[in-house]
PDB file of C-alpha atoms and ligand atoms in Angstrom:
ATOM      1  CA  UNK A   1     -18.669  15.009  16.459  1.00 86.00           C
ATOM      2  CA  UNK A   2     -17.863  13.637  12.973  1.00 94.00           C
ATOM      3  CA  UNK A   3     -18.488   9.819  12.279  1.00 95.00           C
ATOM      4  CA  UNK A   4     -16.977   7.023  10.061  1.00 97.00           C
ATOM      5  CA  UNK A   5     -19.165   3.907   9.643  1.00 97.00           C
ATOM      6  CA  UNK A   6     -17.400   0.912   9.101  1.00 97.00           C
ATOM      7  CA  UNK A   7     -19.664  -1.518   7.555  1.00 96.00           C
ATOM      8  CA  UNK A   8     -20.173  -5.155   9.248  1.00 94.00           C
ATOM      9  CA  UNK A   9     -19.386  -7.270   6.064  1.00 93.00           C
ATOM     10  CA  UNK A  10     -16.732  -4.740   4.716  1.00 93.00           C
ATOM     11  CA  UNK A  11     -13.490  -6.427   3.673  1.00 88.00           C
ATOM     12  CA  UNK A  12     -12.568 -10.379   3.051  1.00 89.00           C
ATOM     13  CA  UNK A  13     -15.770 -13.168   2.049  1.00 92.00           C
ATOM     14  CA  UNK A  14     -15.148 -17.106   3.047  1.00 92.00           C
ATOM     15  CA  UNK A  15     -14.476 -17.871  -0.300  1.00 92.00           C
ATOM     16  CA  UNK A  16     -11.402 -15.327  -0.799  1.00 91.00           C
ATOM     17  CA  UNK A  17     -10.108 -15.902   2.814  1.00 92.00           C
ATOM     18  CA  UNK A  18     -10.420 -19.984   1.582  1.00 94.00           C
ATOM     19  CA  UNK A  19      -8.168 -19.320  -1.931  1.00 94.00           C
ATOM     20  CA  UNK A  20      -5.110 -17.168   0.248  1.00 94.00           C
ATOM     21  CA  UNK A  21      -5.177 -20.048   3.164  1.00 95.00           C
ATOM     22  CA  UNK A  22      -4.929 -22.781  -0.036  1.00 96.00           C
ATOM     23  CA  UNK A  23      -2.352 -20.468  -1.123  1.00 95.00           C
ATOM     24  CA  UNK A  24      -0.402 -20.296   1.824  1.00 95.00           C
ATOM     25  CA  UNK A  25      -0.828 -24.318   2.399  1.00 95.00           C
ATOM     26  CA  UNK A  26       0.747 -24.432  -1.419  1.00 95.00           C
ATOM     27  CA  UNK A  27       3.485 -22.434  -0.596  1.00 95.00           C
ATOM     28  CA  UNK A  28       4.519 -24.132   2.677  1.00 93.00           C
ATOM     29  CA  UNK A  29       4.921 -27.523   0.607  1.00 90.00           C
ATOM     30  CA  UNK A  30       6.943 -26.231  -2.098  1.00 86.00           C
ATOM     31  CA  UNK A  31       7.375 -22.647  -1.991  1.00 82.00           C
ATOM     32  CA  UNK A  32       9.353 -21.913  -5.837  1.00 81.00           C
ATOM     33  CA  UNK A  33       7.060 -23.728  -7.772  1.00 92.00           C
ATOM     34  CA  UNK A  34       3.711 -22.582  -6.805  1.00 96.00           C
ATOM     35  CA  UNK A  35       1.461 -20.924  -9.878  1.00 95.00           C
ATOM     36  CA  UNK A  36      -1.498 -19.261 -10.759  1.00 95.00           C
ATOM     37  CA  UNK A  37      -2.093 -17.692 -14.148  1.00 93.00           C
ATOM     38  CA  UNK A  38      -3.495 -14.097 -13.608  1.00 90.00           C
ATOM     39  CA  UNK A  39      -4.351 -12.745 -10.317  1.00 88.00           C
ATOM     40  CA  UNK A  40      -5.634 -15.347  -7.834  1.00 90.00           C
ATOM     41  CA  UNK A  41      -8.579 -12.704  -6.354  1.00 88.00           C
ATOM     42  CA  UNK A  42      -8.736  -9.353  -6.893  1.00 84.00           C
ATOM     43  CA  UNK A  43      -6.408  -7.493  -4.667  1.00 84.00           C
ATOM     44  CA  UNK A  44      -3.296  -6.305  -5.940  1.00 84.00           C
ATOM     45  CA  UNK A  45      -1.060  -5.845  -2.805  1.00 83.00           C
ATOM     46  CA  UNK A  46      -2.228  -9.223  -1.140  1.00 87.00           C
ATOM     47  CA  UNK A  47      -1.271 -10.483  -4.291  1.00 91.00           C
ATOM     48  CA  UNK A  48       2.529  -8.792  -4.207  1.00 91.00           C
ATOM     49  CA  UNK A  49       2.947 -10.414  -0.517  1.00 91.00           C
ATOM     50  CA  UNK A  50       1.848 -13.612  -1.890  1.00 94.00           C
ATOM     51  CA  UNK A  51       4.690 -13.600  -4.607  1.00 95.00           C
ATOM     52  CA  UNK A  52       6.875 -12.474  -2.224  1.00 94.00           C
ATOM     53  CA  UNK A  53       6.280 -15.396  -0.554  1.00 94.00           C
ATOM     54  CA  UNK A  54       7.007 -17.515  -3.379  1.00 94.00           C
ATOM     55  CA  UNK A  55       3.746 -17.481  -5.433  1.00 96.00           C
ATOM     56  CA  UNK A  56       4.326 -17.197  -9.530  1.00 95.00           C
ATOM     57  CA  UNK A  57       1.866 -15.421 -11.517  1.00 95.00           C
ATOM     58  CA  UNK A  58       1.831 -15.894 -14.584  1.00 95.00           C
ATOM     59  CA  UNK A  59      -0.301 -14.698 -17.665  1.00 93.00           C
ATOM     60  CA  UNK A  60      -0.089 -17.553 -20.373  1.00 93.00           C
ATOM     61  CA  UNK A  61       0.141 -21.472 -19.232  1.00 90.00           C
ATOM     62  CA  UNK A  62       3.301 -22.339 -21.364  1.00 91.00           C
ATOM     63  CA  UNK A  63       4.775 -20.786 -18.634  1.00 92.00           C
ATOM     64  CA  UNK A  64       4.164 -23.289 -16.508  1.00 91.00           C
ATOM     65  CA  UNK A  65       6.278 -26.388 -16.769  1.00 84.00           C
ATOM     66  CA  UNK A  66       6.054 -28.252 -13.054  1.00 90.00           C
ATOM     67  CA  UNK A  67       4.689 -27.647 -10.173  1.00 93.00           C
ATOM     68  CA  UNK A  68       1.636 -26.701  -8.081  1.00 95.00           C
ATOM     69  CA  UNK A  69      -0.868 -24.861  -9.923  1.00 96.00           C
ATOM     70  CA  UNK A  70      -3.745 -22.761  -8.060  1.00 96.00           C
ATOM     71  CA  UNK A  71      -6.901 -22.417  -9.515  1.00 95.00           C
ATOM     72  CA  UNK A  72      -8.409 -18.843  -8.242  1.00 91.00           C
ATOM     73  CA  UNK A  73     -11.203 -18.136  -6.836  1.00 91.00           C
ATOM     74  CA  UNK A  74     -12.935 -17.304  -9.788  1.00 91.00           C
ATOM     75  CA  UNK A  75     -12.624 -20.888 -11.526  1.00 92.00           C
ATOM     76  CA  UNK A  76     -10.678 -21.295 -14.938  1.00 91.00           C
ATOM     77  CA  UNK A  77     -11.703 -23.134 -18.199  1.00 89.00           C
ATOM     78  CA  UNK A  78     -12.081 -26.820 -18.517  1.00 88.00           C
ATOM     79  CA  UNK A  79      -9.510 -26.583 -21.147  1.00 90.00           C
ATOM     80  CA  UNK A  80      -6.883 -25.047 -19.002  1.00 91.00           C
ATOM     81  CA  UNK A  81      -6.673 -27.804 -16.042  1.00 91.00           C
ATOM     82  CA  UNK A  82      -6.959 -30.835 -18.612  1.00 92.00           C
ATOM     83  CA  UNK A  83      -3.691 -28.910 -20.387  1.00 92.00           C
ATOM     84  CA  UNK A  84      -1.986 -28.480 -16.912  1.00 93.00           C
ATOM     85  CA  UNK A  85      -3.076 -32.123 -15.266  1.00 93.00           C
ATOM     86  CA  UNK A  86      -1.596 -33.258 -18.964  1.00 92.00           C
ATOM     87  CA  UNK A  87       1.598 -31.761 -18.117  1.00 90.00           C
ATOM     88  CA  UNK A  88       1.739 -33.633 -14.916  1.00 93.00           C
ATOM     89  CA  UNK A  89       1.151 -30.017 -12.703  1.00 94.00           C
ATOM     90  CA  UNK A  90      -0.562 -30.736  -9.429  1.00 95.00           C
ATOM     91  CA  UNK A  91      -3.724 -28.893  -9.610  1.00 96.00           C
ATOM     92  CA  UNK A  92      -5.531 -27.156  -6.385  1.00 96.00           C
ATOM     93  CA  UNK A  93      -8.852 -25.656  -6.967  1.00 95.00           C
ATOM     94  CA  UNK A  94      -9.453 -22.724  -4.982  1.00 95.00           C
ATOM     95  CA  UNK A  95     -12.021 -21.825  -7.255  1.00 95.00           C
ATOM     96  CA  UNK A  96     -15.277 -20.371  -4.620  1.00 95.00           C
ATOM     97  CA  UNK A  97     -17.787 -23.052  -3.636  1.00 96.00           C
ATOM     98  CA  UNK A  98     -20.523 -20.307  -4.606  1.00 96.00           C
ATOM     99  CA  UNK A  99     -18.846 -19.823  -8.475  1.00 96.00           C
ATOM    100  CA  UNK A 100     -18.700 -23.869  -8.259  1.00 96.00           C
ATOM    101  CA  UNK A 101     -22.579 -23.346  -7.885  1.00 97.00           C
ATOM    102  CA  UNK A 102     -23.640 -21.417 -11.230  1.00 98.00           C
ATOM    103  CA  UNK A 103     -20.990 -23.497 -12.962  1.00 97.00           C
ATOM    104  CA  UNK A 104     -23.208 -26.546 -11.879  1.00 97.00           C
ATOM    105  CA  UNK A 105     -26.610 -24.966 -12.028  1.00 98.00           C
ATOM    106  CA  UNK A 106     -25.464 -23.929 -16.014  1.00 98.00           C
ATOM    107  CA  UNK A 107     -24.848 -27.586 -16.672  1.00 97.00           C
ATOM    108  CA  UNK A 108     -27.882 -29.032 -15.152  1.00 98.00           C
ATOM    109  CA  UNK A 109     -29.903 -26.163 -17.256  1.00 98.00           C
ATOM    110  CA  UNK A 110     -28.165 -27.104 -20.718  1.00 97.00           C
ATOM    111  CA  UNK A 111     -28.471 -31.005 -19.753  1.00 97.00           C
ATOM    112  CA  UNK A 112     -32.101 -30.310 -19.367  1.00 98.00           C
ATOM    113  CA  UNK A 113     -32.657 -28.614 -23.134  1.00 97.00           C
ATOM    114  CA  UNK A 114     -32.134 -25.043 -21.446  1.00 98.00           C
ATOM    115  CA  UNK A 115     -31.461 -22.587 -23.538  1.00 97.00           C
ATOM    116  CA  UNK A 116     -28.957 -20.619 -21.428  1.00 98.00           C
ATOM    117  CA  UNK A 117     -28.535 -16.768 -20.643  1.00 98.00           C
ATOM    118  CA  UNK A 118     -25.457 -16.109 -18.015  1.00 98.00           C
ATOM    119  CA  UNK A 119     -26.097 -12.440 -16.604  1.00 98.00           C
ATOM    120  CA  UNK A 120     -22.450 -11.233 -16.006  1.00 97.00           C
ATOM    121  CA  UNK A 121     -19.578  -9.066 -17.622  1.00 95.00           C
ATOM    122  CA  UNK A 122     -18.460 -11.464 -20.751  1.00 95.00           C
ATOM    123  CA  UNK A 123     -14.753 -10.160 -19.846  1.00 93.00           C
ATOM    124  CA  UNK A 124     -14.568 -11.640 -16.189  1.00 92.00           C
ATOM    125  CA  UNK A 125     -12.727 -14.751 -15.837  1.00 90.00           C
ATOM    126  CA  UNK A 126     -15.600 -16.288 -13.436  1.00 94.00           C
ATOM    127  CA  UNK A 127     -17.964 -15.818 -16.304  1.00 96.00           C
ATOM    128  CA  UNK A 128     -14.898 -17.434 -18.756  1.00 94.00           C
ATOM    129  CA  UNK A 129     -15.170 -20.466 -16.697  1.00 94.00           C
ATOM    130  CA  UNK A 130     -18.722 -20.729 -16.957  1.00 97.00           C
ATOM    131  CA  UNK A 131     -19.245 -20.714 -20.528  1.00 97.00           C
ATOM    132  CA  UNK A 132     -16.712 -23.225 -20.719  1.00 94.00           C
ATOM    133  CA  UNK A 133     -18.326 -25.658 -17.812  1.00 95.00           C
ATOM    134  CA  UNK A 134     -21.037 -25.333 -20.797  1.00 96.00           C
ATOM    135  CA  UNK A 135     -18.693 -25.571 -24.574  1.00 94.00           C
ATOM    136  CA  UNK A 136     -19.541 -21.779 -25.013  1.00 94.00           C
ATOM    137  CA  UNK A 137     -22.679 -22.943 -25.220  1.00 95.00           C
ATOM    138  CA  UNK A 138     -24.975 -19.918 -23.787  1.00 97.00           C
ATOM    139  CA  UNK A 139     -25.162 -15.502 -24.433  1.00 97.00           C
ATOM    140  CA  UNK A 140     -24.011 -13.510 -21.924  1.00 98.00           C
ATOM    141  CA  UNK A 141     -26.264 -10.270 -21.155  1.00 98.00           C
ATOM    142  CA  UNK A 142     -25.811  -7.580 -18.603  1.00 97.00           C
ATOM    143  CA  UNK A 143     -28.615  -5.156 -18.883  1.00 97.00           C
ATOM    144  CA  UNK A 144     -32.331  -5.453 -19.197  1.00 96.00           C
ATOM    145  CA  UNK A 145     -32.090  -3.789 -22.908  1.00 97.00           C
ATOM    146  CA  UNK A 146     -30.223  -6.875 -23.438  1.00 97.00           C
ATOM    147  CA  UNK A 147     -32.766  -9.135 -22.066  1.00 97.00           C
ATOM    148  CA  UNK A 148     -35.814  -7.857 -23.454  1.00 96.00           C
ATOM    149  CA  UNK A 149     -34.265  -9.297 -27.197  1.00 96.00           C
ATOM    150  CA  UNK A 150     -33.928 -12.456 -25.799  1.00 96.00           C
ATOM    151  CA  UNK A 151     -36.552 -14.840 -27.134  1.00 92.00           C
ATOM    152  CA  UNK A 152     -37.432 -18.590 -26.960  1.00 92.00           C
ATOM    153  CA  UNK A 153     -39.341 -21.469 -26.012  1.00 94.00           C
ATOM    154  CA  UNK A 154     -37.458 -22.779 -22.611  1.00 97.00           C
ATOM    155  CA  UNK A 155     -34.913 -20.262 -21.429  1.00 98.00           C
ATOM    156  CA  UNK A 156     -32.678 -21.063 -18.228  1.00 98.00           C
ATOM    157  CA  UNK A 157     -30.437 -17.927 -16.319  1.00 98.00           C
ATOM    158  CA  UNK A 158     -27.905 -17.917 -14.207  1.00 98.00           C
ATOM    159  CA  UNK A 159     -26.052 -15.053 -12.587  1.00 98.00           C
ATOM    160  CA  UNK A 160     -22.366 -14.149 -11.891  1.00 97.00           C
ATOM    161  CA  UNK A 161     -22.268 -14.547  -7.854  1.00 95.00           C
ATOM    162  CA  UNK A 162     -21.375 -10.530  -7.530  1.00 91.00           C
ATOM    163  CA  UNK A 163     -24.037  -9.378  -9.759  1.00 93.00           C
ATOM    164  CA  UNK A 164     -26.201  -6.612  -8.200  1.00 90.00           C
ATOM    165  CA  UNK A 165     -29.714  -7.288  -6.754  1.00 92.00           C
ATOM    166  CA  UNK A 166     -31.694  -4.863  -8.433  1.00 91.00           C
ATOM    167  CA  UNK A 167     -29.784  -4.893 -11.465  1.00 93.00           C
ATOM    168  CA  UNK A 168     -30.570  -8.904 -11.634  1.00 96.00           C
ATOM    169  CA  UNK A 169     -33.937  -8.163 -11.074  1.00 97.00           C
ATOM    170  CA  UNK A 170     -34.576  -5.755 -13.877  1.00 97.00           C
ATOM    171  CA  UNK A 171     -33.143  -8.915 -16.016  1.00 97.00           C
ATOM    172  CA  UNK A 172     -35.676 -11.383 -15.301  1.00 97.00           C
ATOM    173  CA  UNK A 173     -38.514  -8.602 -15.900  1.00 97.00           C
ATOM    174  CA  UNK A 174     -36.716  -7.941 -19.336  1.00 97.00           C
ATOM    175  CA  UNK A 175     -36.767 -11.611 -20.524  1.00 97.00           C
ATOM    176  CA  UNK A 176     -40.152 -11.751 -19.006  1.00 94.00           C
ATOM    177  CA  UNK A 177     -41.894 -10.596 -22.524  1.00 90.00           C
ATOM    178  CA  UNK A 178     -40.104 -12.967 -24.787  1.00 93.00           C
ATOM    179  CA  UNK A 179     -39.673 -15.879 -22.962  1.00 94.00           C
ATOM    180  CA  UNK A 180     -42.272 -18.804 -22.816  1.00 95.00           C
ATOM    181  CA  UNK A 181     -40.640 -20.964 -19.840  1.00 97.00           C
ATOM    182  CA  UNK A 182     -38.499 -19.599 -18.014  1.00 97.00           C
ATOM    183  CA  UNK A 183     -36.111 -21.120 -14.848  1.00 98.00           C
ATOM    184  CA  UNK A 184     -33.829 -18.544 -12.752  1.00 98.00           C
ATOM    185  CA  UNK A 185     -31.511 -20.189 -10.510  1.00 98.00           C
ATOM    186  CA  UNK A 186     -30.733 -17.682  -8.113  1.00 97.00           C
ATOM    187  CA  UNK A 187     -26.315 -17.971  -8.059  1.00 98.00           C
ATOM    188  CA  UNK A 188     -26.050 -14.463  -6.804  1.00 96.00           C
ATOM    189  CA  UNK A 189     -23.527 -15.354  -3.390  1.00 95.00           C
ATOM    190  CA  UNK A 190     -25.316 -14.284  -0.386  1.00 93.00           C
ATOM    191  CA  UNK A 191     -21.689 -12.461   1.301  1.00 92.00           C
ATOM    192  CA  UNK A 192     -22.218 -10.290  -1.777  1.00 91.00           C
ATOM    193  CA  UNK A 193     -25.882  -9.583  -1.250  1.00 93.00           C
ATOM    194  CA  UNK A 194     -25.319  -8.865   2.530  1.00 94.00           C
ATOM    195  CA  UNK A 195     -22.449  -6.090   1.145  1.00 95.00           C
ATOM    196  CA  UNK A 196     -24.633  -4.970  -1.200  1.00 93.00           C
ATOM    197  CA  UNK A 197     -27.530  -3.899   1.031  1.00 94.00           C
ATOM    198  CA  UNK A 198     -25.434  -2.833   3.696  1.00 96.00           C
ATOM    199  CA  UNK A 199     -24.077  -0.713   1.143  1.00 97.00           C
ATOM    200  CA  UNK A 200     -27.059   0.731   0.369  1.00 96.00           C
ATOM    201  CA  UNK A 201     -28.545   1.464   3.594  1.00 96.00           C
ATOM    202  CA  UNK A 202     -25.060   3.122   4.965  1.00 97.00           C
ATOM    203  CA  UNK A 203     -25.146   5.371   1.366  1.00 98.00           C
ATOM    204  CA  UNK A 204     -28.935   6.388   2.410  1.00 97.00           C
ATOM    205  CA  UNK A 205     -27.204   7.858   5.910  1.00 96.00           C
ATOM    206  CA  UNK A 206     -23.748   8.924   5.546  1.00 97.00           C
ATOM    207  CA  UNK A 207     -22.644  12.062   3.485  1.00 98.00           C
ATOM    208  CA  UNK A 208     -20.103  10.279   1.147  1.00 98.00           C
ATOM    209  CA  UNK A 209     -19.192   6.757   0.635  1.00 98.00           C
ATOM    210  CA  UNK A 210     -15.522   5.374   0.166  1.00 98.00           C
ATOM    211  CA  UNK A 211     -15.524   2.085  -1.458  1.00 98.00           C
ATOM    212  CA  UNK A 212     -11.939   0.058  -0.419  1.00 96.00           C
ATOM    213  CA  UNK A 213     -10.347  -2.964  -3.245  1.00 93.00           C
ATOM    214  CA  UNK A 214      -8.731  -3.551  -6.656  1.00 90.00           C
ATOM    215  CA  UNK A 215     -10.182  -1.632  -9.011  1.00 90.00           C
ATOM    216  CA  UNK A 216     -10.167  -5.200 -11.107  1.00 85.00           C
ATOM    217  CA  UNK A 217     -12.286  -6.509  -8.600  1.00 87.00           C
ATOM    218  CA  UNK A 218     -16.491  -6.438  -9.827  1.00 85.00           C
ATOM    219  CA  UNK A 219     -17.956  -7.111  -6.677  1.00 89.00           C
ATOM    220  CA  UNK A 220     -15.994  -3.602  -5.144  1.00 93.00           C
ATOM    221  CA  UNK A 221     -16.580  -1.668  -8.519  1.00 93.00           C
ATOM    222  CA  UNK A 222     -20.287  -2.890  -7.932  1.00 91.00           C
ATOM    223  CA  UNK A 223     -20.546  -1.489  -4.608  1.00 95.00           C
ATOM    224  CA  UNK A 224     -18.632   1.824  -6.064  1.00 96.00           C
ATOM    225  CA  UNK A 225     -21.697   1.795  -9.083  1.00 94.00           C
ATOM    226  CA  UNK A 226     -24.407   1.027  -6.289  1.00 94.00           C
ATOM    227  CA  UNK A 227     -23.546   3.549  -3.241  1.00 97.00           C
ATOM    228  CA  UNK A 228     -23.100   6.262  -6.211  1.00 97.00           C
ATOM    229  CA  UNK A 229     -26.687   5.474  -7.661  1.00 95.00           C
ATOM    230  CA  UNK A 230     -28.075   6.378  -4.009  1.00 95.00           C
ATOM    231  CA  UNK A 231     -26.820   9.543  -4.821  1.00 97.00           C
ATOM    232  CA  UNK A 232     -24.086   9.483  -2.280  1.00 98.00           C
ATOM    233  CA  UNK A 233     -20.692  11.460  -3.758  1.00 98.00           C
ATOM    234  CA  UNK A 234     -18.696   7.835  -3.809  1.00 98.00           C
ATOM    235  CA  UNK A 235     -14.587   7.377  -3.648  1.00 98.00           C
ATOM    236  CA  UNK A 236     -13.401   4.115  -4.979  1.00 98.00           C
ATOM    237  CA  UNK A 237      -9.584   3.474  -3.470  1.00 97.00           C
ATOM    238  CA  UNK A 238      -7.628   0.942  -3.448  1.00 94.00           C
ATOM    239  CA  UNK A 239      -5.010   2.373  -1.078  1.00 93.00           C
ATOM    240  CA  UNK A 240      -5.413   4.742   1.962  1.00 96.00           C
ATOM    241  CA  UNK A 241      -2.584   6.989   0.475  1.00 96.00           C
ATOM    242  CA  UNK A 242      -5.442   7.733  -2.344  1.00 97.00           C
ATOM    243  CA  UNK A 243      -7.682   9.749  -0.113  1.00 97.00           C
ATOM    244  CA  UNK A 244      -7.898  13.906  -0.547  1.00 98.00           C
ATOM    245  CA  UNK A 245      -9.036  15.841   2.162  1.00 96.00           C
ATOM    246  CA  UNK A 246     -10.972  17.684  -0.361  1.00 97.00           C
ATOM    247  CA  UNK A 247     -13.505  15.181  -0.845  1.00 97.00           C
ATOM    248  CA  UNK A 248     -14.669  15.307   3.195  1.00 97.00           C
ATOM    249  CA  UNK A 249     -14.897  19.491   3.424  1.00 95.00           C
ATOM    250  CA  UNK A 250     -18.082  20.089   5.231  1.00 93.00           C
ATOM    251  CA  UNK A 251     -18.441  16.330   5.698  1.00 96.00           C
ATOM    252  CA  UNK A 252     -20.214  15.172   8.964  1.00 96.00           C
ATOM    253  CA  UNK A 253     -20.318  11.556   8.191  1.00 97.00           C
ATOM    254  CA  UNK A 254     -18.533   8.747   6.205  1.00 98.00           C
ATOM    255  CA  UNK A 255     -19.446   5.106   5.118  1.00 98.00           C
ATOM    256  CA  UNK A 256     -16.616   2.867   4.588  1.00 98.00           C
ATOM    257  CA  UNK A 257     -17.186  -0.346   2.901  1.00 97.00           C
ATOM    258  CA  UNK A 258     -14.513  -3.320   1.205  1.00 96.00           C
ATOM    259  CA  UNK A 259     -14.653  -5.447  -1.652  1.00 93.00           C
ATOM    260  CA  UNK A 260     -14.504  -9.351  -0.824  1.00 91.00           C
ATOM    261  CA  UNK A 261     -10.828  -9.446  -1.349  1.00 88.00           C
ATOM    262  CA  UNK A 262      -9.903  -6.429   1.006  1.00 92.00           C
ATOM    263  CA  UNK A 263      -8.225  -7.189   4.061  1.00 89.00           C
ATOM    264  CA  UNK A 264      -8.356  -5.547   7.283  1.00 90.00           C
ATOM    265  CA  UNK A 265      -5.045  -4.323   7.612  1.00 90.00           C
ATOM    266  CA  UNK A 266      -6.102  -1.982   4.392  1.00 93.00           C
ATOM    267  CA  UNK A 267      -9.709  -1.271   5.659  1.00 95.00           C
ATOM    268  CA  UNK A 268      -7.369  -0.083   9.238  1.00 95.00           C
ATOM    269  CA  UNK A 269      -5.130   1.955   7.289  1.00 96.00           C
ATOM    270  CA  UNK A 270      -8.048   3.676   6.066  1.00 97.00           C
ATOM    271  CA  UNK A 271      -9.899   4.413   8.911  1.00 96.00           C
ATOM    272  CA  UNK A 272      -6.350   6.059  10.389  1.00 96.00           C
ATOM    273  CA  UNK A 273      -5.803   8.384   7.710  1.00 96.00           C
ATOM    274  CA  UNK A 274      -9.611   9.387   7.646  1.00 96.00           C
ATOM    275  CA  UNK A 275      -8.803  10.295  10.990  1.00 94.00           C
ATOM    276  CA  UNK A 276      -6.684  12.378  10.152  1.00 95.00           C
ATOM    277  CA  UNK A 277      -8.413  14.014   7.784  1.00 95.00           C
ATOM    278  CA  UNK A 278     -11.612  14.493   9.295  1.00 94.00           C
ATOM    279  CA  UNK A 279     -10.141  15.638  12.789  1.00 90.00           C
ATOM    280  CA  UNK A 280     -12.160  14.757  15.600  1.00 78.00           C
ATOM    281  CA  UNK A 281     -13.963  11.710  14.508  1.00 90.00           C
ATOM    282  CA  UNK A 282     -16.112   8.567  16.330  1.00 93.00           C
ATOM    283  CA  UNK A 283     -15.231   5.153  14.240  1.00 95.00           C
ATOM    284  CA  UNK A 284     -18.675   3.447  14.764  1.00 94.00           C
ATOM    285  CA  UNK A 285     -19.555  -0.651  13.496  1.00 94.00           C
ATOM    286  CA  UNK A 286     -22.797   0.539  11.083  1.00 94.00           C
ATOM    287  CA  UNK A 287     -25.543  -0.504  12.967  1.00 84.00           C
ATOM    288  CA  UNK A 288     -23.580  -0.832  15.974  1.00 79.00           C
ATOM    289  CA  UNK A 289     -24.275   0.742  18.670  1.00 64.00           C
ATOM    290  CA  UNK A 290     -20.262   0.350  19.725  1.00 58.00           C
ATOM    291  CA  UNK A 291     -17.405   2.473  19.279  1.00 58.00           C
ATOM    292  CA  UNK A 292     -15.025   0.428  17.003  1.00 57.00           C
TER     293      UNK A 292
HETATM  294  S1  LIG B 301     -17.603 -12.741  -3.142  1.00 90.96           S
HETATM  295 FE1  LIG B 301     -18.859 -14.581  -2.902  1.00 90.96          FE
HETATM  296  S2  LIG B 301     -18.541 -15.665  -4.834  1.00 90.96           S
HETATM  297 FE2  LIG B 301     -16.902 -14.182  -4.714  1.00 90.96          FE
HETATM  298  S3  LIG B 301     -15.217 -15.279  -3.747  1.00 90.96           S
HETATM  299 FE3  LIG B 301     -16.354 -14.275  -2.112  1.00 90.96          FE
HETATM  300  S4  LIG B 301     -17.808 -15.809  -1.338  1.00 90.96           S
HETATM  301 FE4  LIG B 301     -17.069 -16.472  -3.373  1.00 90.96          FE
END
C-alpha cells in the first residue's frame, strides 16, 4: 500500500496564525480602511481572502492616507511607522514576537560596541526591518564564503528566524578564523527548527518530498532547498492543482510538508488530489503511528 506522510508541524506557526487573527480583529472594526503595504505573510491566496474581506494592500505608503495600518509579520522599518503614526494612521504591529527578538538582540549587540553581522537574505523585508532597528548599521552575509572575510576585534551575529540549521552553523565556523570575540545570539525561531528537522528526517524515508506555500515565502523555499539536499526528488507547490502525476510513477511513498503561512485547508486539498494520483494510498501523521 502506498503512503503519504503528513508532517506534524506542516502548515501555519503561532506567529502567522497571530498576524491573520490581528487582521481579522482590524477588519471587524473598520473593514474599508484596513492596510498593509506588501503582503502581510507569505501566502498568496490567504492573502486574496483577506482583501476580499476588506484588507488593502498596498506597495508604497503614500497610498495610505487614514486608517488602520498592519504591520506584518515580518516587522517594517522604523522609518515607515514614525511616517504613518505622523499621518495620524492607527498602527497594529503584527510583526512575530520571534522577529521582535533578533530586532532586540541586534540593538543590545550594537549598544554594546558589537560589530554586527545579520545572517539572512539582504532582500527579505524581516531582514529590512532589522538593519533599520540598527540605522543600517551592520553586513548582511548568507554563506560561510561570506563569513570567512569577515574580520574584527568584537563581532556580534544574529540570524533571520527561518534561517537553516546547518547552514547557520557553517556561518559561525566561517567567522571563526577572523574573528577575535565573538557573541551568537541564537534568533533562529524554534517552529522553524522543528519544520526543518522534521523535514529532514521525513526526506531520509519517503521517495519524494512536496513542499506546500508561496513561493515568496523563505522559510517554505528553505524547506524546498533542505529536503532536496537529502537527495530526495523535491516539488515545491503552492497550489494542489500544480501537482503531475508524473512526478509519483513508481512512487511508494510521499512526504508532505507546509511553509509557516500554509493553511490546512491547502495542505487538505493536497493530500486529496495525491490521492488521486497515487491510487490506493494510507495518509499517515509522520511519526504517527495513526491513520490521518
Ligand atoms: S516562522 Fe517563526 S518567525 Fe516566522 S512568523 Fe512563524 S513563528 Fe514567527
Amino acid at each position: 500500500m502506498k503512503r503519504i506522510e503528513i508532517g506534524r508541524f506542516a502548515g501555519f506557526c503561532s506567529g502567522v496564525e497571530r498576524t491573520i487573527r490581528m487582521t481579522m480583529e482590524a477588519l471587524n472594526k473598520d473593514k474599508n480602511r484596513v492596510y498593509s503595504l506588501g503582503q502581510i505573510i507569505h501566502n498568496p491566496q490567504m492573502v486574496r481572502r483577506l482583501e476580499e474581506l476588506g484588507l488593502n494592500v498596498v506597495s508604497d505608503i503614500n497610498e495610505i492616507k487614514e486608517g488602520i495600518f498592519i504591520v506584518r509579520s515580518h516587522g517594517l522599518p522604523d522609518n515607515y511607522i514614525r511616517e504613518l503614526k505622523k499621518r495620524g494612521l492607527k498602527i497594529i504591529d503584527a510583526t512575530c514576537p520571534f522577529v521582535k527578538k533578533v530586532q532586540e538582540k541586534a540593538r543590545v549587540l550594537k549598544k554594546q560596541g558589537y560589530e554586527l553581522i545579520i545572517v539572512g537574505d539582504s532582500q527579505h523585508p524581516e531582514i529590512k526591518g532589522v538593519l533599520s532597528a540598527v540605522s543600517e548599521k551592520a553586513t548582511v552575509i548568507s554563506t560561510k564564503d561570506e563569513a570567512e572575510l569577515v574580520s574584527g576585534k568584537r563581532v556580534g551575529v544574529v540570524f533571520q528566524t527561518t534561517f537553516p540549521l546547518s547552514w547557520a552553523q557553517d556561518i559561525v565556523a566561517g567567522l571563526l578564523d577572523g574573528c577575535q570575540e565573538l557573541k551568537v545570539y541564537n534568533t533562529l525561531c524554534f517552529e522553524t527548527l522543528n519544520r526543518q528537522k522534521e523535514a529532514i528526517e521525513m526526506a531520509r524515508v519517503v521517495d519524494v518530498m512536496i513542499v506546500v506555500g508561496g513561493k515568496n515565502s523563505a522559510n517554505t523555499t528553505n524547506l524546498a532547498n533542505i529536503t532536496a539536499s537529502c537527495g530526495c526528488p523535491t516539488y515545491h507547490i503552492e497550489e494542489a492543482r500544480e501537482l503531475q502525476s508524473e512526478w509519483f510513477d513508481g512512487v511508494c511513498s510521499v512526504g508532505l510538508t507546509a511553509g509557516a503561512s500554509t493553511q490546512s485547508l491547502l495542505i487538505d486539498e493536497v493530500v486529496s488530489n495525491l490521492k488521486q494520483i497515487l491510487g490506493d494510498a494510507e495518509v499517515h501523521i509522520f511519526g504517527v503511528d495513526l491513520q490521518k
